[in-house]
Amino acid sequence: MGLTIVEKILARATDLAEVHAGDVLEPRVDLAMSHENAALVINQFHEVYQGTGRTPRPWDPSRIAVIFDHRVPAESPKTATNQKKVREFVAEHGIARFHDVRGDTGGICHQILPECGYVRPGQVVVGTDSHTTTHGALGAFAFGIGATEMASVWALGVAVNVEVPKTIKVVVTGRFPHYVGPKDLILHLIGRLTAQGANFRVLEFHGETIQRMPTSGRLVLCNMAVEAGATSGIVPADGETIRYLREESGIRGPIIAVAPDADAAYERVVTIDVSRLEPQIACPHTVDNVKPVGDVEGIRVHQVVVGSCTNGRLDDLAEAASLIRGKKVAAGTRMLVFPASGRVWSDALARGYIGDFMAAGAVVMNAGCGPCLGVHEGALGDGETALSTTNRNFKGRMGNPKSEVYLCSPAVAAASAVTGVLTDPRKGAR
Amino acid sequence: MSRVVLLLGDDVSTDLVYPGRFMATVLPSETPRHAFADHAAFNAKLVAGEVPPGSVVAAGGNFGCGSSREQAASCLKGYDLVIVARSFARIFLQNAINLGLKVVPCPGLEAKEGDDLAFEGGKVVNRTSGKSFTAEPMPKARQAILDAGGLIPYTRKKLMQMADRKDA
């Protein structure tokens, strides 16, 4: 029996000829990413060394990345002090892949890693963030871990006791209808699998639709794989991956794509034809409560949010801007736009999208995670409803358990901002 | 004997266990005060010291889904709660094991608030209803971390072994 892509990556990371689902391994880590929670990682890292008589030193500072994004600029003295502590640690240990609070090189970790070329096909990537699954879009095995586990990685350079996950193959065919795209596909898939349907599994994406999809869309799919419980999502690297890494990430030198064997052992195969897919909406309070837009049209929306590690990239902003250009955000509705990185922000500015949003009455924020998880700006009032391109709608997710969050694509979000109610972007479209 | 002090359904997210707005608080000594902050009545009981150590939070499937925030495990560990759920989300389960929070996956679990549970050799016995349910054994790899007393001592030991090899 052949190997899945993750089995191949883990075999390489352990110098084994082959590994299979269920094996327990200690793979070498190629990239270890943290955000503000590096403050806790540092604390745990120092604990590891206590009583050993050894000086705490990360195994390889060049393989550590720290990106401030969850609460930037700091919303409280506590955060500012945590960030200061991390800044000092990063300087002390020569961690060069550090992205501070900046308008040029700053941004959300799951956009910074791809756009800076920190992730390559075939790598093992761990991050103290559940959406680390995002980086599977570049053909890496990328998964979220806790802060103590990261401290262990910093000390040892390996992830201890990793059980090789089983893989579900997802085959996607057909062309997306107008105003339907990767976000609708992944919401539909999560609805089918349920929030725990892929627990301890990898989602490996295949099919003509995926082959045609730009990396920005693949990042959306892998980002939200975790919402079906998946350890990771992954797209086998191909010509598009190499194009992205050369042109957008500026990588030179060899890029080695890892492909699954044709006879790889999958737990099961899920097929989806997107040619008749409608815009999909995840309704409160679980991401798998997914309905076609027609079922929830007309619901009053108090706040529209466009951005995040899921849908804050340039093509997302382009689509939202195209639907709002020359129009106004409805009275009684607030629209917040937060691009995924400084680079995306400045590209969106150069292309006029930022101006489109502002002229329409949207508030364009700095790149960061803030509103998505209710930590920093964009809180909802009691009884209010948000429509958001982010990735979670759990009760209280946006900071108020007495509010509701619906998840959607940038097109649905922008069309709804204009009307003030949940709106199908295909209606009224040319 | 452990009493069920809170009964929850499926897909309990780490946002419910430890809301994002408290994530700037990171130290295990400080996180417990925000445990189940949006479940105000239960949080108040915890903070007031009215929940004895060893008390049980019982839940359905996929407990701890969502964010990787370790605070969701450390805040519960602070009260020495036991989490018995039909299944757990991966990152939460790993965080719990790493920090020594007692978690018991029990696929067939049936329990109500106020029931008394006992953990006996791979079984969860509901002393109130008289029924017993098979608990899933921990995979060997995870048991090794539990046996070491958590991931920090486990890593410390490995680190010293690696250093010894280098020195040799």
Coordinates of C-alpha atoms in Angstrom, one line a residue:
Chain A
M1 CA 0.0 0.0 0.0
G2 CA 1.3 3.5 -0.9
L3 CA 1.7 6.4 1.4
T4 CA -0.4 9.6 1.9
I5 CA 1.4 12.9 1.6
V6 CA 1.6 13.3 5.4
E7 CA 3.0 9.8 5.8
K8 CA 5.7 10.7 3.3
I9 CA 6.5 14.0 5.0
L10 CA 6.7 12.3 8.4
A11 CA 8.9 9.5 7.1
R12 CA 11.3 12.1 5.8
A13 CA 11.2 14.0 9.1
T14 CA 12.2 10.9 11.0
D15 CA 14.6 9.3 8.5
L16 CA 12.4 6.3 8.2
A17 CA 11.7 4.5 4.9
E18 CA 8.0 4.6 5.5
V19 CA 5.5 5.3 8.3
H20 CA 1.9 4.5 8.6
A21 CA -1.2 5.9 10.3
G22 CA -1.1 5.0 14.0
D23 CA 2.7 5.0 14.3
V24 CA 4.1 7.2 17.0
L25 CA 7.0 9.4 16.0
E26 CA 9.2 12.3 16.9
P27 CA 9.5 14.3 13.7
R28 CA 12.0 17.0 13.3
V29 CA 10.3 20.4 13.1
D30 CA 11.2 22.7 10.2
L31 CA 9.3 25.7 11.5
A32 CA 7.9 26.5 14.9
M33 CA 5.5 29.5 14.9
S34 CA 4.0 31.5 17.8
H35 CA 2.2 34.8 18.2
E36 CA 1.7 36.7 21.4
N37 CA 1.3 33.4 23.3
A38 CA 5.1 33.1 22.9
A39 CA 4.9 34.8 26.3
L40 CA 3.5 31.6 27.8
V41 CA 5.9 29.5 25.6
I42 CA 8.9 31.4 27.1
N43 CA 7.6 30.8 30.6
Q44 CA 7.2 27.0 30.0
F45 CA 10.5 26.9 28.1
H46 CA 12.3 28.3 31.2
E47 CA 10.5 25.7 33.4
V48 CA 11.9 22.9 31.3
Y49 CA 15.4 24.0 32.1
Q50 CA 14.8 24.4 35.8
G51 CA 17.1 22.3 37.9
T52 CA 19.1 21.1 34.9
G53 CA 22.0 23.4 35.4
R54 CA 21.8 24.3 31.7
T55 CA 21.1 27.6 30.0
P56 CA 17.8 27.8 28.2
R57 CA 18.7 28.0 24.5
P58 CA 16.2 27.2 21.6
W59 CA 17.5 24.3 19.5
D60 CA 17.6 26.4 16.3
P61 CA 16.5 30.1 16.4
S62 CA 16.4 30.2 12.5
R63 CA 13.5 27.7 12.7
I64 CA 11.4 29.8 15.1
A65 CA 9.0 32.5 13.9
V66 CA 7.2 34.9 16.2
I67 CA 4.4 37.1 14.8
F68 CA 2.4 39.6 16.8
D69 CA -1.1 39.6 15.5
H70 CA -3.7 38.7 18.1
R71 CA -3.8 42.1 19.9
V72 CA -2.0 44.7 17.9
P73 CA -1.3 47.4 18.7
A74 CA -1.5 46.2 22.4
E75 CA -5.0 46.8 23.9
S76 CA -3.8 46.6 27.5
P77 CA -0.7 47.1 29.7
K78 CA -0.8 43.3 30.2
T79 CA -0.5 42.6 26.5
A80 CA 2.1 45.3 26.0
T81 CA 4.2 43.8 28.8
N82 CA 3.9 40.3 27.3
Q83 CA 4.9 41.7 23.9
K84 CA 7.9 43.4 25.6
K85 CA 9.0 40.2 27.2
V86 CA 8.8 38.3 23.9
R87 CA 10.7 41.1 22.1
E88 CA 13.5 40.8 24.6
F89 CA 13.6 37.0 24.3
V90 CA 13.6 37.2 20.5
A91 CA 16.5 39.7 20.6
E92 CA 18.5 37.7 23.1
H93 CA 18.3 34.5 21.1
G94 CA 18.7 36.0 17.6
I95 CA 15.3 35.0 16.3
A96 CA 15.2 36.8 13.0
R97 CA 11.8 35.7 11.8
F98 CA 10.1 38.1 14.2
H99 CA 7.3 40.3 13.0
D100 CA 6.6 43.2 15.4
V101 CA 3.7 45.6 15.4
R102 CA 4.4 47.3 12.1
G103 CA 2.4 48.6 9.1
D104 CA 4.9 47.3 6.5
T105 CA 6.2 43.8 7.6
G106 CA 3.5 43.1 10.3
G107 CA 0.4 41.0 9.9
I108 CA -1.5 37.9 10.7
C109 CA 0.8 34.9 11.2
H110 CA -1.1 32.7 8.7
Q111 CA -0.5 35.3 6.0
I112 CA 3.1 36.3 7.0
L113 CA 4.4 32.7 6.9
P114 CA 3.3 32.1 3.3
E115 CA 4.1 35.5 1.9
C116 CA 7.6 35.6 3.5
G117 CA 8.4 32.1 2.2
Y118 CA 8.8 30.6 5.7
V119 CA 6.9 27.5 4.7
R120 CA 7.8 25.1 1.9
P121 CA 6.4 21.9 0.6
G122 CA 7.3 18.8 2.6
Q123 CA 8.0 20.6 5.8
V124 CA 6.8 19.9 9.3
V125 CA 5.3 23.1 10.7
V126 CA 3.9 23.5 14.2
G127 CA 2.3 26.6 15.6
T128 CA 0.7 27.6 18.8
D129 CA -2.5 28.5 17.0
S130 CA -5.1 26.1 15.8
H131 CA -5.3 27.6 12.4
T132 CA -1.7 26.6 11.7
T133 CA -3.5 24.0 9.4
T134 CA -3.5 26.9 6.9
H135 CA 0.1 26.1 5.8
G136 CA -0.9 22.8 4.4
A137 CA -1.9 24.8 1.4
L138 CA 1.7 24.9 0.5
G139 CA 2.1 21.1 0.8
A140 CA 3.5 21.1 4.3
F141 CA 2.2 19.1 7.2
A142 CA 1.2 21.9 9.5
F143 CA -0.7 21.6 12.8
G144 CA -1.6 23.5 15.9
I145 CA -0.1 22.7 19.3
G146 CA -0.3 24.2 22.8
A147 CA 2.3 26.5 24.4
T148 CA 3.9 23.8 26.6
E149 CA 4.3 21.5 23.6
M150 CA 5.9 24.4 21.8
A151 CA 8.3 24.9 24.7
S152 CA 9.2 21.2 24.2
V153 CA 9.8 21.8 20.5
W154 CA 12.0 24.8 21.3
A155 CA 14.1 22.6 23.6
L156 CA 14.3 19.4 21.6
G157 CA 13.7 20.4 17.9
V158 CA 11.2 17.6 17.5
A159 CA 7.5 17.2 18.3
V160 CA 7.3 14.4 20.8
N161 CA 4.9 11.6 20.5
V162 CA 3.1 12.5 17.3
E163 CA 0.7 9.9 16.1
V164 CA 0.6 9.6 12.4
P165 CA -3.0 10.6 11.5
K166 CA -5.3 8.8 9.1
T167 CA -6.2 10.8 6.0
I168 CA -9.5 11.6 4.4
K169 CA -9.2 12.3 0.7
V170 CA -11.4 15.2 -0.5
V171 CA -11.9 15.3 -4.3
V172 CA -13.4 18.5 -5.7
T173 CA -14.6 18.9 -9.2
G174 CA -16.5 21.5 -11.3
R175 CA -16.2 25.2 -11.8
F176 CA -17.4 27.6 -9.1
P177 CA -20.5 29.6 -10.1
H178 CA -20.2 33.4 -10.0
Y179 CA -19.8 34.7 -6.4
V180 CA -19.1 31.2 -5.1
G181 CA -15.6 30.2 -4.1
P182 CA -13.2 28.4 -1.7
K183 CA -15.0 29.7 1.5
D184 CA -18.3 28.3 0.3
L185 CA -16.6 25.0 -0.5
I186 CA -15.0 24.6 2.9
L187 CA -18.1 25.7 4.8
H188 CA -20.1 23.1 2.7
L189 CA -17.5 20.4 3.5
I190 CA -17.5 21.2 7.3
G191 CA -21.3 21.0 7.2
R192 CA -21.1 17.6 5.6
L193 CA -18.3 16.2 7.9
T194 CA -19.5 18.0 11.1
A195 CA -17.3 19.8 13.6
Q196 CA -15.8 16.5 14.8
G197 CA -16.0 14.5 11.5
A198 CA -12.3 14.8 10.8
N199 CA -11.0 14.7 14.4
F200 CA -7.5 13.3 14.5
R201 CA -7.5 13.1 10.7
V202 CA -5.9 14.9 7.8
L203 CA -8.0 16.4 4.9
E204 CA -6.0 15.9 1.7
F205 CA -7.5 18.0 -1.1
H206 CA -7.5 16.8 -4.7
G207 CA -9.3 17.3 -8.0
E208 CA -9.5 19.7 -10.9
T209 CA -11.1 22.5 -8.9
I210 CA -8.2 22.4 -6.5
Q211 CA -5.6 22.2 -9.3
R212 CA -7.2 25.4 -10.8
M213 CA -7.4 27.2 -7.5
P214 CA -4.8 29.8 -6.6
T215 CA -2.8 29.4 -3.4
S216 CA -4.9 32.1 -1.8
G217 CA -8.0 29.9 -2.1
R218 CA -6.1 26.8 -0.9
L219 CA -5.1 28.7 2.2
V220 CA -8.8 29.3 2.9
L221 CA -9.5 25.5 2.7
C222 CA -6.6 24.4 4.8
N223 CA -7.2 27.2 7.3
M224 CA -10.7 25.9 8.1
A225 CA -9.9 22.2 8.0
V226 CA -9.5 22.4 11.7
E227 CA -13.2 23.4 12.0
A228 CA -14.0 19.9 11.0
G229 CA -11.6 18.8 13.7
A230 CA -8.8 17.9 11.3
T231 CA -5.2 17.8 12.6
S232 CA -4.3 19.4 9.3
G233 CA -5.5 20.1 5.8
I234 CA -3.1 19.7 2.9
V235 CA -2.9 20.3 -0.8
P236 CA -0.1 18.5 -2.6
A237 CA 2.3 21.0 -4.0
D238 CA 2.1 21.6 -7.8
G239 CA 3.0 24.2 -10.4
E240 CA 0.8 26.8 -8.7
T241 CA 2.5 26.2 -5.4
I242 CA 5.9 26.8 -7.0
R243 CA 4.5 29.9 -8.8
Y244 CA 3.3 31.3 -5.5
L245 CA 6.5 30.6 -3.7
R246 CA 8.7 32.1 -6.5
E247 CA 6.6 35.1 -7.4
E248 CA 4.9 36.1 -4.2
S249 CA 7.2 34.7 -1.5
G250 CA 10.4 35.4 -3.4
I251 CA 11.9 31.9 -2.7
R252 CA 15.0 31.0 -4.8
G253 CA 16.7 27.7 -4.8
P254 CA 15.2 24.2 -5.1
I255 CA 11.6 23.5 -4.0
I256 CA 10.9 19.9 -3.6
A257 CA 7.2 18.9 -4.0
V258 CA 6.0 15.8 -2.1
A259 CA 3.1 13.9 -3.7
P260 CA 1.1 11.1 -2.3
D261 CA 1.3 7.7 -3.9
A262 CA -1.4 6.8 -6.3
D263 CA -2.3 3.8 -4.1
A264 CA -2.1 5.6 -0.8
A265 CA -4.3 4.3 1.9
Y266 CA -7.1 6.7 2.7
E267 CA -9.7 6.2 5.4
R268 CA -12.3 7.4 3.1
V269 CA -12.9 9.6 0.0
V270 CA -15.3 12.5 0.0
T271 CA -16.3 14.0 -3.4
I272 CA -17.8 17.4 -4.0
D273 CA -19.0 18.9 -7.3
V274 CA -19.0 22.7 -6.9
S275 CA -20.6 23.6 -10.2
R276 CA -24.1 24.0 -8.5
L277 CA -22.9 25.1 -5.1
E278 CA -24.6 28.1 -3.6
P279 CA -23.1 30.7 -1.2
Q280 CA -22.9 28.9 2.1
I281 CA -23.5 30.4 5.6
A282 CA -22.4 28.9 8.9
C283 CA -25.1 29.8 11.4
P284 CA -24.8 30.3 15.2
H285 CA -23.3 28.8 17.2
T286 CA -21.3 26.1 15.5
V287 CA -19.2 26.2 12.3
D288 CA -20.9 23.0 11.0
N289 CA -24.4 24.5 11.2
V290 CA -24.2 25.4 7.5
K291 CA -27.0 26.4 5.2
P292 CA -27.3 27.8 1.7
V293 CA -27.7 31.6 1.7
G294 CA -31.3 31.3 0.5
D295 CA -32.3 29.8 3.9
V296 CA -31.1 32.7 5.9
E297 CA -31.5 35.7 3.6
G298 CA -33.0 38.8 5.2
I299 CA -31.6 38.4 8.7
R300 CA -30.7 41.8 10.1
V301 CA -26.9 42.3 10.3
H302 CA -25.5 44.9 12.8
Q303 CA -21.8 44.3 12.0
V304 CA -20.1 43.0 8.9
V305 CA -16.5 41.9 9.2
V306 CA -14.2 41.3 6.2
G307 CA -10.7 40.0 7.0
S308 CA -8.7 37.5 9.1
C309 CA -6.4 34.6 8.4
T310 CA -9.3 33.1 6.5
N311 CA -10.4 35.8 4.1
G312 CA -8.2 38.9 4.5
R313 CA -6.1 38.4 1.4
L314 CA -5.9 40.6 -1.6
D315 CA -8.4 38.6 -3.8
D316 CA -10.9 38.6 -0.9
L317 CA -10.6 42.4 -0.5
A318 CA -10.9 42.8 -4.3
E319 CA -14.1 40.8 -4.4
A320 CA -15.6 42.7 -1.4
A321 CA -14.5 46.0 -2.9
S322 CA -16.1 45.2 -6.3
L323 CA -19.5 44.7 -4.6
I324 CA -19.3 47.9 -2.5
R325 CA -17.7 50.3 -4.8
G326 CA -19.8 53.4 -5.3
K327 CA -22.3 52.2 -2.7
K328 CA -22.8 52.8 1.0
V329 CA -22.8 50.6 4.0
A330 CA -26.4 50.5 5.2
A331 CA -27.4 52.8 8.0
G332 CA -27.5 50.9 11.3
T333 CA -24.8 48.5 10.0
R334 CA -21.1 48.8 10.7
M335 CA -18.5 47.3 8.4
L336 CA -15.0 46.5 9.5
V337 CA -12.3 45.5 7.2
F338 CA -9.0 44.1 8.4
P339 CA -6.5 43.0 5.8
A340 CA -4.3 40.0 6.6
S341 CA -0.9 41.7 6.5
G342 CA 0.8 45.0 5.9
R343 CA 1.7 43.9 2.4
V344 CA -1.9 43.1 1.6
W345 CA -3.0 46.4 3.2
S346 CA -0.6 48.4 1.0
D347 CA -1.4 46.4 -2.2
A348 CA -5.1 47.0 -1.5
L349 CA -4.4 50.7 -1.0
A350 CA -2.5 50.8 -4.4
R351 CA -5.4 49.1 -6.1
G352 CA -7.9 51.5 -4.7
Y353 CA -9.8 48.9 -2.5
I354 CA -9.1 50.8 0.7
G355 CA -10.5 53.9 -0.8
D356 CA -13.6 52.0 -2.0
F357 CA -14.2 50.7 1.5
M358 CA -13.7 54.0 3.2
A359 CA -15.9 55.9 0.7
A360 CA -18.6 53.3 1.4
G361 CA -18.4 54.0 5.1
A362 CA -16.4 50.9 6.1
V363 CA -13.8 51.2 8.9
V364 CA -10.5 49.9 7.6
M365 CA -8.4 48.6 10.5
N366 CA -4.8 47.5 10.8
A367 CA -3.8 43.9 10.0
G368 CA -4.4 41.6 13.0
C369 CA -6.8 39.1 14.5
G370 CA -8.7 41.3 16.9
P371 CA -12.4 41.2 16.0
C372 CA -12.4 37.5 15.0
L373 CA -11.9 36.3 18.6
G374 CA -13.3 39.2 20.5
V375 CA -10.0 40.3 22.0
H376 CA -9.4 43.7 20.4
E377 CA -12.0 46.1 18.9
G378 CA -15.2 45.3 17.1
A379 CA -17.1 43.9 20.0
L380 CA -20.8 43.2 19.6
G381 CA -23.6 44.5 21.7
D382 CA -26.2 42.4 23.5
G383 CA -28.6 40.8 21.0
E384 CA -26.5 42.0 18.0
T385 CA -25.7 39.9 14.9
A386 CA -22.5 39.8 13.0
L387 CA -21.8 38.5 9.6
S388 CA -18.2 37.7 9.2
T389 CA -15.6 36.2 6.8
T390 CA -13.7 34.8 9.8
N391 CA -13.6 31.1 10.8
R392 CA -15.4 30.7 14.0
N393 CA -18.9 31.5 15.3
F394 CA -18.9 29.8 18.7
K395 CA -21.0 31.4 21.4
G396 CA -19.1 34.4 22.7
R397 CA -16.4 34.1 20.0
M398 CA -16.6 37.8 19.1
G399 CA -16.5 38.8 22.7
N400 CA -20.1 38.8 23.7
P401 CA -22.0 35.5 24.5
K402 CA -25.3 37.5 24.0
S403 CA -24.5 38.1 20.3
E404 CA -24.7 35.9 17.2
V405 CA -22.1 35.3 14.5
Y406 CA -22.8 34.0 11.0
L407 CA -19.8 33.1 8.8
C408 CA -19.7 33.7 5.0
S409 CA -17.6 34.6 2.0
P410 CA -16.3 38.1 1.3
A411 CA -18.9 38.4 -1.5
V412 CA -21.8 37.7 0.9
A413 CA -20.4 40.0 3.5
A414 CA -20.0 42.9 1.2
A415 CA -23.4 42.5 -0.5
S416 CA -25.0 42.3 3.0
A417 CA -23.1 45.4 4.2
V418 CA -24.9 47.4 1.5
T419 CA -28.4 46.1 2.4
G420 CA -28.0 45.7 6.1
V421 CA -29.5 42.2 5.9
L422 CA -28.0 38.9 5.0
T423 CA -28.0 39.0 1.2
D424 CA -27.2 36.7 -1.7
P425 CA -24.5 38.5 -3.8
R426 CA -25.8 36.8 -7.0
K427 CA -29.0 38.9 -6.8
G428 CA -28.6 42.2 -8.4
A429 CA -25.2 41.2 -9.8
R430 CA -24.6 41.8 -13.5
Chain B
M1 CA -16.1 9.6 44.4
S2 CA -16.5 12.5 42.1
R3 CA -19.7 14.5 41.7
V4 CA -20.8 15.9 38.3
V5 CA -20.9 19.7 38.9
L6 CA -21.5 20.7 35.3
L7 CA -23.1 18.9 32.4
L8 CA -22.5 20.2 28.9
G9 CA -23.4 19.0 25.4
D10 CA -21.4 18.4 22.2
D11 CA -18.7 20.7 20.7
V12 CA -17.8 22.7 23.8
S13 CA -15.3 25.2 22.4
T14 CA -12.3 26.6 24.2
D15 CA -14.0 30.0 23.7
L16 CA -16.6 28.8 26.2
V17 CA -14.0 27.3 28.6
Y18 CA -11.7 30.3 28.4
P19 CA -13.0 33.3 26.4
G20 CA -10.5 35.0 24.0
R21 CA -10.7 38.3 25.8
F22 CA -8.8 36.8 28.7
M23 CA -6.0 35.4 26.6
A24 CA -3.5 38.1 27.7
T25 CA -3.6 36.2 31.0
V26 CA -1.3 33.3 30.4
L27 CA 0.2 32.0 33.7
P28 CA -1.4 28.8 35.1
S29 CA -1.5 30.6 38.4
E30 CA -3.7 33.3 37.0
T31 CA -5.9 31.6 34.4
P32 CA -8.3 29.8 36.8
R33 CA -10.3 32.9 37.7
H34 CA -11.5 33.1 34.1
A35 CA -12.6 29.5 33.8
F36 CA -16.0 29.3 32.1
A37 CA -16.2 33.1 32.4
D38 CA -19.2 33.3 30.1
H39 CA -21.0 30.6 32.2
A40 CA -21.2 33.1 35.0
A41 CA -23.0 31.0 37.6
F42 CA -20.4 28.2 37.3
N43 CA -17.5 30.6 37.2
A44 CA -18.8 32.2 40.4
K45 CA -18.9 28.8 42.2
L46 CA -15.4 28.0 41.1
V47 CA -14.0 31.3 42.1
A48 CA -15.8 31.1 45.5
G49 CA -14.1 27.8 46.2
E50 CA -17.4 25.9 46.3
V51 CA -16.3 23.2 43.9
P52 CA -14.2 20.5 45.6
P53 CA -11.1 19.2 43.8
G54 CA -11.9 16.1 41.8
S55 CA -15.3 17.3 40.8
V56 CA -16.4 16.3 37.3
V57 CA -17.4 18.3 34.2
A58 CA -19.2 15.9 32.0
A59 CA -19.7 16.6 28.3
G60 CA -20.7 15.1 24.9
G61 CA -18.4 14.7 21.9
N62 CA -15.5 17.0 20.8
F63 CA -14.9 18.7 24.1
G64 CA -12.4 21.5 23.7
C65 CA -12.8 22.2 20.0
G66 CA -11.4 25.3 18.5
S67 CA -8.5 27.4 19.6
S68 CA -5.2 25.9 20.8
R69 CA -5.2 28.2 23.8
E70 CA -3.6 26.3 26.6
Q71 CA -5.4 28.5 29.1
A72 CA -8.5 26.3 28.5
A73 CA -6.6 23.4 30.1
S74 CA -4.6 25.3 32.8
C75 CA -7.7 27.1 34.1
L76 CA -9.5 23.8 34.8
K77 CA -6.3 22.2 36.2
G78 CA -6.3 25.1 38.7
Y79 CA -9.4 23.6 40.3
D80 CA -8.3 20.0 39.8
L81 CA -11.5 19.3 37.9
V82 CA -11.9 16.0 36.0
I83 CA -13.3 16.3 32.5
V84 CA -15.2 13.2 31.3
A85 CA -16.5 13.5 27.7
R86 CA -17.7 11.2 25.0
S87 CA -14.7 12.5 23.0
F88 CA -12.1 15.3 23.0
A89 CA -10.8 17.6 20.3
R90 CA -7.1 16.9 19.5
I91 CA -5.3 20.0 20.7
F92 CA -7.3 20.3 24.0
L93 CA -6.7 16.6 24.8
Q94 CA -2.9 17.0 24.2
N95 CA -2.8 20.2 26.3
A96 CA -4.7 18.5 29.1
I97 CA -2.2 15.6 29.1
N98 CA 0.8 17.9 28.9
L99 CA -0.4 19.9 31.9
G100 CA -1.7 16.9 34.0
L101 CA -5.3 17.8 33.8
K102 CA -7.3 14.6 34.2
V103 CA -9.4 13.8 31.1
V104 CA -11.4 10.7 30.6
P105 CA -12.7 9.8 27.1
C106 CA -15.8 7.8 27.6
P107 CA -17.8 7.3 24.4
G108 CA -21.0 5.9 26.0
L109 CA -21.1 8.2 29.0
E110 CA -24.5 8.9 30.5
A111 CA -24.6 11.2 33.5
K112 CA -26.6 14.1 34.9
E113 CA -25.6 17.0 37.1
G114 CA -25.3 15.8 40.7
D115 CA -24.5 12.2 39.8
D116 CA -21.6 10.6 41.6
L117 CA -19.0 9.0 39.3
A118 CA -16.1 6.6 40.2
F119 CA -13.2 5.7 38.0
E120 CA -12.4 2.0 38.4
G121 CA -9.9 0.2 36.2
G122 CA -10.8 1.5 32.7
K123 CA -14.5 2.1 33.6
V124 CA -16.5 5.1 34.6
V125 CA -19.1 3.9 37.1
N126 CA -22.1 6.1 37.6
R127 CA -22.9 5.3 41.2
T128 CA -26.1 7.3 41.1
S129 CA -27.7 5.4 38.1
G130 CA -25.8 2.2 38.7
K131 CA -24.6 2.0 35.1
S132 CA -21.0 1.7 34.1
F133 CA -19.2 2.8 30.9
T134 CA -16.0 1.8 29.3
A135 CA -13.4 4.5 29.3
E136 CA -11.0 4.7 26.3
P137 CA -7.5 3.7 27.3
M138 CA -4.9 6.4 26.7
P139 CA -2.6 5.7 23.7
K140 CA 0.8 4.5 24.9
A141 CA 2.5 7.7 23.6
R142 CA 0.3 9.9 25.7
Q143 CA 0.5 7.6 28.8
A144 CA 4.3 8.1 28.7
I145 CA 3.8 11.9 29.2
L146 CA 1.3 11.3 32.0
D147 CA 3.6 8.9 33.7
A148 CA 6.4 11.5 33.6
G149 CA 4.1 13.9 35.4
G150 CA 3.4 16.1 32.4
L151 CA 5.3 17.4 29.3
I152 CA 7.7 19.7 31.1
P153 CA 9.3 16.9 33.2
Y154 CA 9.1 14.6 30.2
T155 CA 10.9 17.1 28.0
R156 CA 13.4 17.9 30.7
K157 CA 14.3 14.2 30.9
K158 CA 14.7 13.9 27.2
L159 CA 16.8 17.1 27.0
M160 CA 19.2 15.7 29.6
Q161 CA 19.5 12.4 27.7
M162 CA 20.2 14.3 24.5
A163 CA 22.8 16.5 26.2
D164 CA 24.4 13.4 27.7
R165 CA 24.7 11.8 24.2
K166 CA 26.3 15.0 22.9
D167 CA 28.7 15.0 25.8
A168 CA 29.7 11.4 25.4

